Short mmCIF file of C-alpha atoms in Angstrom, two decimals:
data_model
loop_
_atom_site.label_atom_id
_atom_site.label_comp_id
_atom_site.label_asym_id
_atom_site.label_seq_id
_atom_site.Cartn_x
_atom_site.Cartn_y
_atom_site.Cartn_z
CA MET F 5 17.20 8.16 -140.55
CA ALA F 6 14.35 6.90 -138.41
CA ALA F 7 12.86 9.33 -135.93
CA VAL F 8 13.88 8.86 -132.33
CA GLN F 9 10.93 7.63 -130.28
CA PRO F 10 10.45 9.13 -126.81
CA LEU F 11 11.03 6.87 -123.81
CA ASP F 12 7.71 5.40 -122.71
CA THR F 13 7.18 3.12 -119.72
CA THR F 14 3.57 2.21 -120.58
CA ILE F 15 2.51 -1.00 -122.25
CA ALA F 16 -0.83 -2.02 -123.77
CA VAL F 17 -2.30 -5.45 -123.02
CA VAL F 18 -5.33 -6.81 -124.89
CA THR F 19 -7.30 -9.47 -123.04
CA PRO F 20 -9.16 -12.35 -124.77
CA GLU F 21 -12.38 -10.29 -124.27
CA ASN F 22 -10.89 -7.62 -126.59
CA ILE F 23 -10.52 -5.14 -123.74
CA ALA F 24 -7.32 -3.10 -123.84
CA PHE F 25 -5.50 -2.12 -120.69
CA GLU F 26 -2.62 0.32 -120.43
CA TYR F 27 -0.12 -0.43 -117.66
CA GLN F 28 2.77 1.64 -116.46
CA LEU F 29 5.81 -0.52 -115.99
CA ALA F 30 7.59 -0.40 -112.65
CA GLY F 31 11.26 0.44 -113.13
CA PRO F 32 14.20 -0.56 -110.93
CA PHE F 33 14.03 2.60 -108.81
CA ARG F 34 10.45 1.79 -107.86
CA ARG F 35 11.08 -1.89 -107.31
CA LEU F 36 14.16 -1.41 -105.13
CA PRO F 37 12.26 0.20 -102.21
CA ALA F 38 9.70 -2.60 -102.37
CA TYR F 39 12.50 -5.18 -102.20
CA LEU F 40 14.09 -3.46 -99.19
CA ILE F 41 10.73 -3.33 -97.40
CA ASP F 42 10.15 -7.03 -98.09
CA LEU F 43 13.67 -7.78 -96.87
CA ALA F 44 12.95 -5.99 -93.62
CA VAL F 45 9.59 -7.77 -93.26
CA ARG F 46 11.19 -11.18 -93.88
CA TRP F 47 13.88 -10.75 -91.27
CA GLY F 48 11.38 -9.18 -88.87
CA VAL F 49 9.25 -12.31 -89.10
CA ILE F 50 12.33 -14.51 -88.76
CA LEU F 51 13.50 -12.69 -85.65
CA GLY F 52 10.04 -12.67 -84.09
CA VAL F 53 9.26 -16.31 -84.72
CA GLY F 54 12.86 -17.33 -83.96
CA LEU F 55 12.74 -15.58 -80.62
CA ALA F 56 9.54 -17.39 -79.75
CA ILE F 57 11.13 -20.72 -80.72
CA LEU F 58 14.19 -19.97 -78.58
CA ILE F 59 12.04 -19.16 -75.58
CA ILE F 60 9.99 -22.31 -75.95
CA GLY F 61 13.12 -24.39 -76.68
CA GLY F 62 14.91 -22.97 -73.65
CA MET F 63 12.00 -23.92 -71.46
CA LEU F 64 11.95 -27.43 -72.86
CA SER F 65 15.76 -27.80 -72.66
CA ALA F 66 15.40 -27.80 -68.88
CA LEU F 67 13.64 -31.13 -69.25
CA SER F 68 15.88 -32.71 -71.89
CA THR F 69 19.06 -31.81 -73.81
CA PHE F 70 17.35 -33.02 -77.04
CA TYR F 71 15.40 -29.80 -77.42
CA GLY F 72 18.51 -27.63 -77.81
CA PRO F 73 19.57 -29.03 -81.26
CA LEU F 74 15.90 -29.30 -82.25
CA THR F 75 15.40 -25.60 -81.58
CA PHE F 76 18.41 -24.76 -83.77
CA ALA F 77 17.03 -26.97 -86.57
CA PHE F 78 13.65 -25.21 -86.41
CA ILE F 79 15.32 -21.81 -86.74
CA VAL F 80 17.34 -22.91 -89.79
CA ILE F 81 14.22 -24.29 -91.47
CA LEU F 82 12.33 -21.09 -90.63
CA ILE F 83 15.01 -18.93 -92.24
CA PHE F 84 15.00 -21.09 -95.38
CA VAL F 85 11.18 -21.19 -95.80
CA ILE F 86 10.61 -17.48 -95.23
CA ASN F 87 13.50 -16.30 -97.42
CA TRP F 88 12.57 -18.55 -100.32
CA PHE F 89 8.77 -18.66 -100.20
CA TYR F 90 7.71 -15.34 -98.69
CA GLY F 91 7.43 -13.71 -102.14
CA THR F 92 5.73 -16.74 -103.65
CA ILE F 93 2.98 -16.85 -101.02
CA GLY F 94 2.41 -13.10 -101.12
CA GLU F 95 2.24 -12.81 -104.90
CA ALA F 96 0.17 -15.99 -105.45
CA TYR F 97 -2.50 -15.33 -102.83
CA PHE F 98 -2.62 -11.53 -102.61
CA ASN F 99 -3.06 -10.60 -106.28
CA GLY F 100 0.62 -10.22 -107.11
CA ARG F 101 1.49 -8.10 -104.07
CA THR F 102 3.81 -8.55 -101.18
CA VAL F 103 3.99 -6.09 -98.29
CA GLY F 104 6.68 -4.06 -100.04
CA LYS F 105 4.87 -4.07 -103.41
CA TRP F 106 1.62 -3.04 -101.74
CA PHE F 107 3.34 -0.20 -99.92
CA CYS F 108 5.02 1.03 -103.14
CA GLY F 109 1.90 0.65 -105.28
CA ILE F 110 3.18 -2.06 -107.66
CA ARG F 111 2.22 -5.66 -108.35
CA VAL F 112 3.13 -8.66 -110.49
CA ILE F 113 0.93 -9.79 -113.40
CA GLU F 114 1.27 -12.12 -116.34
CA VAL F 115 2.45 -10.64 -119.63
CA ASP F 116 -1.07 -11.12 -121.08
CA GLY F 117 -2.67 -9.10 -118.29
CA ARG F 118 -3.97 -12.01 -116.21
CA PRO F 119 -3.26 -12.28 -112.46
CA VAL F 120 -0.05 -14.08 -111.64
CA SER F 121 -0.45 -17.80 -111.06
CA PRO F 122 1.17 -19.70 -108.13
CA ARG F 123 3.47 -21.50 -110.59
CA SER F 124 4.70 -18.24 -112.11
CA ALA F 125 5.12 -16.67 -108.67
CA LEU F 126 7.21 -19.62 -107.49
CA LEU F 127 9.42 -19.64 -110.57
CA ARG F 128 10.18 -15.91 -110.52
CA ASN F 129 11.04 -15.98 -106.80
CA LEU F 130 13.27 -19.05 -107.08
CA LEU F 131 15.35 -17.27 -109.72
CA ARG F 132 15.74 -14.14 -107.62
CA VAL F 133 19.09 -15.43 -106.38
CA ALA F 134 20.37 -15.30 -109.98
CA ASP F 135 19.14 -11.72 -110.45
CA LEU F 136 20.91 -10.60 -107.27
CA ALA F 137 24.27 -11.92 -108.51
CA PRO F 138 27.10 -11.19 -108.35
CA VAL F 139 27.54 -10.86 -104.59
CA ALA F 140 30.28 -8.95 -102.85
CA ALA F 141 32.31 -10.35 -99.97
CA ILE F 142 32.51 -8.36 -96.79
CA ASN F 143 36.24 -9.19 -96.38
CA THR F 144 36.91 -7.13 -99.49
CA TRP F 145 36.79 -4.04 -97.28
CA ASP F 146 37.86 -5.67 -93.98
CA PRO F 147 40.44 -8.51 -94.22
CA ASP F 148 39.76 -9.50 -90.62
CA VAL F 149 36.17 -10.58 -91.45
CA PRO F 150 35.74 -14.20 -92.61
CA PRO F 151 35.04 -14.59 -96.38
CA ILE F 152 31.26 -14.50 -96.13
CA TYR F 153 29.47 -13.50 -99.36
CA PHE F 154 26.57 -11.54 -97.99
CA ILE F 155 26.02 -8.35 -100.03
CA PRO F 156 24.11 -8.94 -103.33
CA THR F 157 24.77 -6.35 -106.04
CA GLY F 158 21.84 -7.21 -108.37
CA ILE F 159 23.78 -6.19 -111.46
CA ILE F 160 22.45 -9.08 -113.54
CA GLY F 161 18.83 -8.20 -112.75
CA LEU F 162 19.42 -4.51 -113.43
CA VAL F 163 21.09 -5.13 -116.79
CA THR F 164 18.34 -7.56 -117.80
CA MET F 165 15.58 -5.04 -116.98
CA MET F 166 17.31 -2.37 -119.05
CA MET F 167 17.57 -4.67 -122.08
CA THR F 168 13.96 -5.96 -122.11
CA GLU F 169 10.87 -4.17 -123.40
CA ARG F 170 8.78 -4.95 -120.30
CA MET F 171 11.61 -4.30 -117.80
CA GLN F 172 11.78 -7.97 -116.84
CA ARG F 173 14.52 -9.57 -114.81
CA LEU F 174 15.57 -13.18 -115.36
CA GLY F 175 12.85 -14.48 -113.05
CA ASP F 176 10.19 -12.52 -114.95
CA LEU F 177 11.43 -13.80 -118.31
CA ALA F 178 11.33 -17.39 -117.13
CA ALA F 179 7.89 -17.07 -115.49
CA GLY F 180 6.28 -14.86 -118.15
CA THR F 181 5.50 -12.04 -115.73
CA MET F 182 6.09 -8.32 -115.39
CA VAL F 183 5.85 -5.77 -112.60
CA VAL F 184 3.49 -2.84 -113.17
CA VAL F 185 2.25 0.17 -111.28
CA ASP F 186 -1.11 -0.68 -109.73
CA GLU F 187 -2.90 2.19 -111.51
CA ARG F 188 -4.20 0.98 -114.85
CA LYS F 189 -6.06 2.86 -117.54
CA TRP F 190 -8.49 0.73 -119.53
CA GLN F 191 -10.07 1.44 -122.87
CA LEU F 192 -12.87 -0.40 -124.54
CA PRO F 193 -13.12 -0.99 -128.28
CA ILE F 194 -15.25 1.62 -130.04
CA ALA F 195 -17.88 0.38 -132.51
CA LYS F 196 -19.36 2.41 -135.30
CA VAL F 197 -22.99 3.41 -134.74
CA ASP F 198 -24.96 3.28 -137.99
CA ASP F 199 -28.54 3.64 -136.68
CA ALA F 200 -29.94 7.18 -136.55
CA ARG F 201 -32.28 6.26 -133.71
CA VAL F 202 -29.33 5.58 -131.39
CA PRO F 203 -28.24 9.20 -130.73
CA ALA F 204 -31.89 10.24 -130.57
CA LEU F 205 -32.67 7.71 -127.86
CA ALA F 206 -29.34 8.41 -126.10
CA SER F 207 -30.36 12.03 -125.65
CA TYR F 208 -33.16 10.89 -123.31
CA VAL F 209 -30.86 8.93 -121.00
CA PRO F 210 -30.64 10.92 -117.73
CA GLY F 211 -27.43 12.87 -117.40
CA ASP F 212 -26.91 11.78 -113.78
CA TYR F 213 -26.84 8.08 -114.69
CA LEU F 214 -23.30 6.78 -114.11
CA VAL F 215 -22.10 3.68 -115.92
CA THR F 216 -19.96 1.42 -113.76
CA ARG F 217 -16.81 -0.25 -115.07
CA LYS F 218 -18.54 -3.63 -115.15
CA MET F 219 -21.50 -2.17 -117.05
CA ALA F 220 -19.16 -0.46 -119.52
CA ARG F 221 -17.41 -3.74 -120.30
CA THR F 222 -20.77 -5.47 -120.72
CA LEU F 223 -21.97 -2.81 -123.16
CA ALA F 224 -18.74 -2.95 -125.17
CA THR F 225 -18.87 -6.74 -125.39
CA TYR F 226 -22.53 -6.74 -126.37
CA VAL F 227 -22.18 -4.12 -129.10
CA GLU F 228 -19.14 -5.89 -130.50
CA ARG F 229 -20.96 -9.23 -130.77
CA ARG F 230 -24.47 -8.06 -131.62
CA HIS F 231 -23.68 -8.10 -135.36
CA PHE F 232 -23.41 -11.89 -135.18
CA LEU F 233 -26.87 -12.26 -133.61
CA THR F 234 -30.31 -12.21 -135.20
CA PRO F 235 -32.70 -9.42 -134.10
CA PRO F 236 -34.82 -11.78 -131.92
CA ARG F 237 -31.69 -13.13 -130.27
CA ARG F 238 -30.42 -9.59 -129.66
CA ARG F 239 -33.61 -8.63 -127.87
CA GLU F 240 -33.53 -11.84 -125.83
CA VAL F 241 -29.97 -11.20 -124.66
CA ALA F 242 -30.44 -7.45 -124.07
CA ARG F 243 -33.67 -7.78 -122.14
CA ASN F 244 -31.84 -8.87 -118.98
CA LEU F 245 -30.25 -5.41 -118.76
CA SER F 246 -32.85 -3.31 -120.52
CA ASP F 247 -35.86 -4.09 -118.28
CA PRO F 248 -34.46 -2.44 -115.13
CA LEU F 249 -33.09 0.43 -117.25
CA ILE F 250 -36.49 1.09 -118.84
CA GLU F 251 -38.09 1.29 -115.42
CA ARG F 252 -35.32 3.54 -114.08
CA PHE F 253 -35.38 5.89 -117.08
CA GLU F 254 -39.21 5.87 -117.17
CA PHE F 255 -39.25 4.79 -120.79
CA ARG F 256 -42.11 3.14 -122.62
CA GLN F 257 -42.37 -0.59 -122.11
CA ASP F 258 -42.22 -1.31 -125.84
CA ILE F 259 -38.71 0.13 -126.20
CA ASP F 260 -36.49 -2.25 -128.19
CA PRO F 261 -34.00 -3.74 -125.66
CA ASP F 262 -31.30 -3.96 -128.30
CA LEU F 263 -31.80 -0.31 -129.25
CA LEU F 264 -31.65 0.79 -125.60
CA LEU F 265 -28.30 -0.91 -124.93
CA TYR F 266 -26.95 0.44 -128.21
CA ALA F 267 -28.00 3.97 -127.20
CA LEU F 268 -26.46 3.59 -123.75
CA TYR F 269 -23.22 2.46 -125.38
CA TYR F 270 -23.32 5.51 -127.64
CA LYS F 271 -23.81 7.86 -124.70
CA THR F 272 -21.05 6.21 -122.67
CA PHE F 273 -18.30 6.03 -125.30
CA LEU F 274 -19.14 8.25 -128.25
CA ALA F 275 -21.29 11.20 -127.18
CA ASP F 276 -18.59 12.95 -125.16
CA SER F 277 -15.92 12.48 -127.81
CA MET F 278 -17.85 14.25 -130.55
CA THR F 279 -17.05 17.87 -131.22
CA GLU F 280 -20.59 18.65 -132.33
CA PRO F 281 -23.89 17.25 -131.07
CA ALA F 282 -25.53 14.66 -133.26
CA ASP F 283 -28.12 15.94 -135.72
CA LEU F 284 -31.30 14.15 -134.71
CA GLY F 285 -33.32 15.51 -137.61
CA PRO F 286 -36.99 14.58 -137.49
CA LEU F 287 -36.32 12.06 -134.73
CA ALA F 288 -35.90 14.99 -132.33
CA GLY F 289 -39.71 15.15 -132.12
CA TYR F 290 -40.10 11.59 -130.88
CA SER F 291 -40.05 10.94 -127.15
CA PRO F 292 -39.46 7.43 -125.69
CA LEU F 293 -40.74 8.52 -122.26
CA ALA F 294 -43.86 6.84 -120.98
CA LYS F 295 -45.41 10.16 -119.95
CA ASP F 296 -45.16 11.43 -123.55
CA ALA F 297 -46.87 8.47 -125.15
CA ASP F 298 -50.00 10.48 -126.10
CA LYS F 299 -48.30 13.72 -127.09
CA PRO F 300 -47.90 14.84 -130.72
CA SER F 301 -44.62 13.95 -132.36
CA GLY F 302 -43.92 17.32 -133.97
CA LEU F 303 -42.24 15.87 -137.04
CA ALA F 304 -41.48 18.25 -139.89
CA GLU F 305 -40.35 15.77 -142.56
CA PRO F 306 -40.71 12.08 -143.40
CA LEU F 307 -39.00 9.73 -140.97
CA GLN F 308 -37.47 7.74 -143.82
CA SER F 309 -34.74 10.35 -144.24
CA ALA F 310 -33.36 9.67 -140.76
CA ILE F 311 -34.04 5.97 -140.09
CA PRO F 312 -32.29 3.09 -141.90
CA ASP F 313 -33.90 1.35 -144.85
CA GLU F 314 -35.10 -1.65 -142.86
CA LEU F 315 -37.81 0.50 -141.30
CA GLY F 316 -39.65 0.55 -144.60
CA LYS F 317 -40.97 3.36 -146.75
CA PRO F 318 -43.38 5.94 -145.35
CA ALA F 319 -46.98 5.73 -146.42
CA GLN F 320 -49.25 8.46 -147.58
CA ARG F 321 -49.71 11.58 -145.49
CA GLN F 322 -52.67 11.72 -143.16
CA PRO F 323 -54.94 14.55 -141.97
CA LEU F 324 -53.76 17.00 -139.36
CA GLN F 325 -56.20 15.83 -136.70
CA ARG F 326 -54.57 12.38 -136.61
CA ARG F 327 -51.12 13.92 -136.40
CA GLN F 328 -51.99 15.79 -133.21
CA THR F 329 -53.39 12.82 -131.34
CA THR F 330 -51.20 9.90 -132.49
CA GLN F 331 -47.53 9.15 -131.91
CA ARG F 332 -45.85 6.37 -133.82
CA PRO F 333 -45.63 3.45 -131.42
CA ASP F 334 -42.98 1.60 -133.46
CA VAL F 335 -40.19 4.17 -133.67
CA TRP F 336 -38.46 2.83 -130.58
CA SER F 337 -40.15 -0.58 -130.38
CA ASN F 338 -39.18 -4.00 -131.63
CA ALA F 339 -41.11 -3.63 -134.85
CA SER F 340 -38.80 -0.93 -136.13
CA SER F 341 -35.86 -3.35 -135.99
CA SER F 342 -37.50 -5.96 -138.17
CA VAL F 343 -37.14 -5.89 -141.89
CA ALA F 344 -40.61 -7.22 -142.42
CA ALA F 345 -42.26 -4.63 -140.21
CA LYS F 346 -43.78 -1.62 -141.91
CA PRO F 347 -44.13 1.75 -140.18
CA SER F 348 -47.47 3.29 -139.59
CA PRO F 349 -48.52 6.20 -141.81
CA LEU F 350 -46.50 9.34 -141.27
CA PRO F 351 -48.30 12.62 -140.50
CA PRO F 352 -47.80 15.55 -142.87
CA ALA F 353 -45.61 18.52 -142.00
CA THR F 354 -48.43 20.92 -142.69
CA ALA F 355 -52.13 20.60 -143.48
CA PRO F 356 -54.36 22.85 -145.52
CA ALA F 357 -56.39 25.25 -143.44
CA PRO F 358 -60.19 25.08 -143.75
CA ALA F 359 -61.68 27.33 -146.45
CA ALA F 360 -62.91 30.76 -145.32
CA PRO F 361 -66.67 31.40 -145.64
CA THR F 362 -67.68 33.36 -148.76
CA SER F 363 -70.69 35.06 -147.21
CA GLU F 364 -72.27 35.61 -143.81
CA PRO F 365 -74.82 33.02 -142.65
CA PRO F 366 -78.48 34.09 -142.68
CA ARG F 367 -79.53 35.93 -139.57
CA THR F 368 -82.46 34.72 -137.56
CA ALA F 369 -85.02 36.64 -135.66
CA GLY F 370 -83.30 35.95 -132.33
CA ASP F 371 -79.83 37.07 -133.39
CA GLY F 372 -80.32 40.65 -132.38
CA GLN F 373 -81.80 39.89 -129.00
#
């Protein structure tokens, strides 16, 4: 027998940009207060505007009897327009919210996560009368009252919401909409990072730098699509964002723009989710900061063991003096991302110490003075 799944009122929506949003559906007990508030607002507007029309019509009726029936016609039209189009105007032009929905923290959206369109808002509000059926007559409880059907029960809308996955009433099913709680949790697709320089460079991003939601979406979209771009095209696209970041982080100007955005993506989405810090290996000795451009790298092993194959093979080891005064300029630069580029010679981990003298140098006549 299949396992019983727990009741869940959340639904995931994936936009065309491959960004996933999780929405909490608004149930009938959260939508009912919003409907009652909107009902009170509608009749409040009707009474306010109707009273103003009556006052103006009464003043004009003193001049002519024509304005009496005209005032009554205006009030009937006012009741019809507000009752039928109040929800349409509010949802279409205020991001799926009416006064009641705003007060209760809910709103209407399309089933694919887009904002509700005026057409959908009109359709779902026109079919509200069907969702409120059947109606109960007041004379059921008081035979002396004329048979006026005034109290809607909303049984059809309630049953429809209970039988649909997105808690949609008939108007929502026809318009392709749903009502959600206006507190959404969004998640961006996570890409696999296969470049060892990425966590090394990410460790130099300042800890107080906060990535905005718009920036996070941009990073996720860029990393997802960068695999379809050539390295020169990656750098061209990434440079628009990387130049101000390089200046803010005080990085070297030859930092690869593509590598910088990749590292910022790693720090934003992957670094916090890892149980253990990334092993930087020999890359831990390389600093992308501009102030460290002339400092020794401090490598203890060849760089080839930590950087992908496209960086090329390391050359022969060089003397210790060159190791202490030279830092590889192409570890973080554009050249390291090119297959044709070859890295500069790698310094040795250790260097032989100079040979000790076998005998004392000859003393001169002035040595003892």
